[in-house]
CSV table of C-alpha atoms in Angstrom, one decimal:
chain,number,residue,atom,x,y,z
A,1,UNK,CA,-98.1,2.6,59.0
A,2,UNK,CA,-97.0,5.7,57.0
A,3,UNK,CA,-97.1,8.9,57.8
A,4,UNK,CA,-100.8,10.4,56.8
A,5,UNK,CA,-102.5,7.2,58.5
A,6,UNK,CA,-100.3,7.6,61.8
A,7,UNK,CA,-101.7,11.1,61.7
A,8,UNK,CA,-105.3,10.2,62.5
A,9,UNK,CA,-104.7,7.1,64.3
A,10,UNK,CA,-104.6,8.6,68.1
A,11,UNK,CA,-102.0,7.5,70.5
A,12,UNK,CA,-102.1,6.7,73.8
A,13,UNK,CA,-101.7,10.4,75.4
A,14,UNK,CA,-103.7,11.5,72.6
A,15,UNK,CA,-106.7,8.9,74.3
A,16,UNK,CA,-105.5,10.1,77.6
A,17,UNK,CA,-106.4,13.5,77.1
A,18,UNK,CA,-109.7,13.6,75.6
A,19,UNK,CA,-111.6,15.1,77.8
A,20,UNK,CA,-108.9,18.1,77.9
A,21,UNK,CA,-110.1,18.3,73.6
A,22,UNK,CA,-112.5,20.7,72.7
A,23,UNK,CA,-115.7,19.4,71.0
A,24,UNK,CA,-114.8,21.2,67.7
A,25,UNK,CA,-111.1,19.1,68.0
A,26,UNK,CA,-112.8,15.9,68.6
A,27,UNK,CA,-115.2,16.1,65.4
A,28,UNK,CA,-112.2,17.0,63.1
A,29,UNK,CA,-110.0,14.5,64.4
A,30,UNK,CA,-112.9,11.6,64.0
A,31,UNK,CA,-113.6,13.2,60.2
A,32,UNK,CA,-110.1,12.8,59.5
A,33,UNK,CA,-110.1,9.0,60.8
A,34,UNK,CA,-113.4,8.3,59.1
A,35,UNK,CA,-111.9,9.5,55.4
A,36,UNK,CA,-108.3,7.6,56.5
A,37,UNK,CA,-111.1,4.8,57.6
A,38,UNK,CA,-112.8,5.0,54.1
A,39,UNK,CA,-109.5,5.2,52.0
A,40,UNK,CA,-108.0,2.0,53.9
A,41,UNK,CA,-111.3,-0.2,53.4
A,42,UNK,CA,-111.1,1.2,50.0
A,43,UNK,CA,-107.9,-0.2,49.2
A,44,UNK,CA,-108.4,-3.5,51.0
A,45,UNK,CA,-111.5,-3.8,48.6
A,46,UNK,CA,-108.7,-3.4,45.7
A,47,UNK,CA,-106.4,-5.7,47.1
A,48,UNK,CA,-108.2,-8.4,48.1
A,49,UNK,CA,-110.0,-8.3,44.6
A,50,UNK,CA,-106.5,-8.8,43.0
A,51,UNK,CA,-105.7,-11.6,45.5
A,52,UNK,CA,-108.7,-13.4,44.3
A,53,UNK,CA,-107.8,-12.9,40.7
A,54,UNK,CA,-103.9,-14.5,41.6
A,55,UNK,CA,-105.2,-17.3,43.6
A,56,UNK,CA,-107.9,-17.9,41.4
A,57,UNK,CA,-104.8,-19.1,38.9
A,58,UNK,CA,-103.2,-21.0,40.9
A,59,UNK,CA,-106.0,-22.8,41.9
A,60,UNK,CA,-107.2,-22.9,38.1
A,61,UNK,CA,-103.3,-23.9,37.1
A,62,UNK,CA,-103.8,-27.1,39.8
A,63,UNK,CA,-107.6,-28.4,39.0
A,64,UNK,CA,-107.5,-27.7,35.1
A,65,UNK,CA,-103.6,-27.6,33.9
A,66,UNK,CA,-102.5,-25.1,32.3
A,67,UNK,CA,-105.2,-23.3,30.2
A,68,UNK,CA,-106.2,-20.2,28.7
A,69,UNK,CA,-105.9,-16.7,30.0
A,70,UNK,CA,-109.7,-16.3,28.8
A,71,UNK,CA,-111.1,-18.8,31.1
A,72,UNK,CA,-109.8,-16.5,34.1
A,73,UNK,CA,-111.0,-13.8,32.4
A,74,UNK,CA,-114.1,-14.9,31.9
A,75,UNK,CA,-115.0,-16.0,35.2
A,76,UNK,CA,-113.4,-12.7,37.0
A,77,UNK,CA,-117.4,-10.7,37.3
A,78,UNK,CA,-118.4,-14.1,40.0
A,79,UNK,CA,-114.8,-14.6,41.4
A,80,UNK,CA,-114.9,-10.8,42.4
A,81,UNK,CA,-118.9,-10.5,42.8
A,82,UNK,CA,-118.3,-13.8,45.7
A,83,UNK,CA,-120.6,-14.2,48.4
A,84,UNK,CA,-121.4,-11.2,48.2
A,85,UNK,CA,-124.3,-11.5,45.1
A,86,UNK,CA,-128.0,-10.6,46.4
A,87,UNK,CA,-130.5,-13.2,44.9
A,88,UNK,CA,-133.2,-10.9,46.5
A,89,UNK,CA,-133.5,-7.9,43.9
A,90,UNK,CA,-135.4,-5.9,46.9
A,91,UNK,CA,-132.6,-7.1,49.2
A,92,UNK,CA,-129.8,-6.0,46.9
A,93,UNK,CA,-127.6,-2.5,48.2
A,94,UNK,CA,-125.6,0.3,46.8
A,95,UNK,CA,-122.2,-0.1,46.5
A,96,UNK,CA,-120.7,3.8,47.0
A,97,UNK,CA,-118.4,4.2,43.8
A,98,UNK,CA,-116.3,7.1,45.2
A,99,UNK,CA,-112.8,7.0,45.8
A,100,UNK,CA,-111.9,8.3,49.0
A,101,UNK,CA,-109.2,11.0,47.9
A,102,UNK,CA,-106.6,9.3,50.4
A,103,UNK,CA,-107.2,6.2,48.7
A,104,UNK,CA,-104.8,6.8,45.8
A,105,UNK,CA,-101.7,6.6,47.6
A,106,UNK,CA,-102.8,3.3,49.2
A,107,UNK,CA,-103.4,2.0,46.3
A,108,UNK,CA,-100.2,3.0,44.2
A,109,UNK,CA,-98.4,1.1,46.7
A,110,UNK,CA,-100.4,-2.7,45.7
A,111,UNK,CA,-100.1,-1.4,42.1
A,112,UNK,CA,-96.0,-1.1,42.9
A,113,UNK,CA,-95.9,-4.9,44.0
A,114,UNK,CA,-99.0,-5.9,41.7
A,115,UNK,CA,-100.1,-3.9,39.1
A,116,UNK,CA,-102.6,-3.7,36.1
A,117,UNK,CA,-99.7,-5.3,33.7
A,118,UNK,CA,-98.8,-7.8,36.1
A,119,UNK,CA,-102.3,-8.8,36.2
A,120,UNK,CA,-102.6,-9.1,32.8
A,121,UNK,CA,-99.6,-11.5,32.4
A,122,UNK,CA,-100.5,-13.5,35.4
A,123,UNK,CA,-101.0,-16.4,32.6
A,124,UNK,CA,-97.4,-15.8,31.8
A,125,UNK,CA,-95.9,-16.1,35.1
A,126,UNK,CA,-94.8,-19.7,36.9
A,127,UNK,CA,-96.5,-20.9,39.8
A,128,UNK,CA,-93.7,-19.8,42.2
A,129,UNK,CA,-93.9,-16.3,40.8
A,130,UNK,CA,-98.0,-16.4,41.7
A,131,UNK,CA,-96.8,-17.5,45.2
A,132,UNK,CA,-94.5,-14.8,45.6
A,133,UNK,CA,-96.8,-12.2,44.6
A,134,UNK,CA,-99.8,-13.9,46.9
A,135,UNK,CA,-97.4,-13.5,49.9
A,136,UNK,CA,-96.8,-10.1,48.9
A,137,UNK,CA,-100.3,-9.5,49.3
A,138,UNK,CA,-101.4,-10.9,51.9
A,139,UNK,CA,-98.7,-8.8,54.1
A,140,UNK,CA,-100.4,-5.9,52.8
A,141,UNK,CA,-104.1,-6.9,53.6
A,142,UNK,CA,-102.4,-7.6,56.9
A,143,UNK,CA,-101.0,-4.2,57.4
A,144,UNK,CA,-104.1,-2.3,56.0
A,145,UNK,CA,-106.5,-4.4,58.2
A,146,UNK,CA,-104.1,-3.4,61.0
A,147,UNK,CA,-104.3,0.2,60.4
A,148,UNK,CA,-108.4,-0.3,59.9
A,149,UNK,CA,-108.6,-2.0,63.0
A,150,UNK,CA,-106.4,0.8,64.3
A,151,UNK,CA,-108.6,3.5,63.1
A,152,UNK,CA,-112.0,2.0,64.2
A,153,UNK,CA,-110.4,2.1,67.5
A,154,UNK,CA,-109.9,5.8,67.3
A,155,UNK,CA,-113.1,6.7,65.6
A,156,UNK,CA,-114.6,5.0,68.5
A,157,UNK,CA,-112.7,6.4,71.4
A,158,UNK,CA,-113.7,9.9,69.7
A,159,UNK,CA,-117.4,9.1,69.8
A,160,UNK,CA,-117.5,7.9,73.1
A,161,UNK,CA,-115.4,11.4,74.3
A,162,UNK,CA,-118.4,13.2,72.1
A,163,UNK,CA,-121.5,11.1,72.9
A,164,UNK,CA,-120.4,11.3,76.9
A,165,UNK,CA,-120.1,15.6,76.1
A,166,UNK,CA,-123.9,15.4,74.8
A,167,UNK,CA,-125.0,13.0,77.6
A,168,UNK,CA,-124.0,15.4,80.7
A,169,UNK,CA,-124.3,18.9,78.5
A,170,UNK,CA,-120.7,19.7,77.6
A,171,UNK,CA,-121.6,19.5,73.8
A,172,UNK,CA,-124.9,20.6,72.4
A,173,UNK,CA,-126.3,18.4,69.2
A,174,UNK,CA,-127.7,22.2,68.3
A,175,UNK,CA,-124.2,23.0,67.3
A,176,UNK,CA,-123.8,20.6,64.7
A,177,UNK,CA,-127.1,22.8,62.6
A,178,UNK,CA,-125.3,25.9,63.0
């Protein structure tokens, strides 16, 4: 985990003492997780789009044979839509476009193993090199869902502290107007 990510993930004494935080502490420490939280899920969307587009050639390179770069290309809008495509209209939901600002530096990192170029020459690379770089991947989905799950864990042991202050009166919701 690197540094800026260990910073909002709480330790053990930091769950410990909780109760010792003040209110004001608690909130800044869970708005730091939750953009951490948002920058990590951001980048795992990233990755695991480009995992799709690698495996998708390998898998087309072992149905089909080799073939043209195009075909990939032109099936990339439903390999990176997936499941995930409303047929409902009125069902359908908004996607936020923002780029959490802690975001970048996750994603530099897939772009150092697996970048825009290398995407662009997957066609160009052999089937062992595709493996290599899927492996590559998937230790990095690994580690970012790590550090997610990590962070969900924190964001939740800062809302319980804060929902147990505003249960027995040690916080005030009227605060968070002022």
């Amino acid at each position: 985990m690197s540094d800026p990510e260990q910073a909002t993930v709480l330790e053990e004494h930091e769950r410990d003492a909780l109760p010792s935080w003040t209110t004001e502490q608690l909130r800044s420490r869970r708005a730091a997780c939750e953009g951490h939280e948002a920058a990590v899920s951001y980048a795992r969307r990233v990755l695991q789009g480009r995992l799709d587009i690698v495996r998708a050639e390998l898998e087309r390179r072992h149905e089909a044979g080799e073939g043209r770069a195009e075909e990939l290309l032109a099936s990339l809008p439903g390999l990176l839509a997936g499941d995930h495509v409303a047929t409902d209209p009125a069902r359908a939901r908004v996607s936020s476009v923002t780029v959490p600002p802690a975001a970048d530096e996750l994603v530099a990192r897939i772009d150092a193993d697996l970048g825009e170029t290398t995407l662009a020459g997957l066609a160009m690379r052999d089937e062992d090199e595709l493996a290599t770089l899927i492996a590559t991947l998937e230790r990095h989905e690994v580690e970012l869902s790590t550090t997610r799950r990590s962070l969900f864990d924190s964001i939740d042991a800062l809302r319980d502290e804060l929902a147990a202050r505003y249960k027995d009166g040690r916080a005030n919701v009227a605060d968070l107007l002022a």
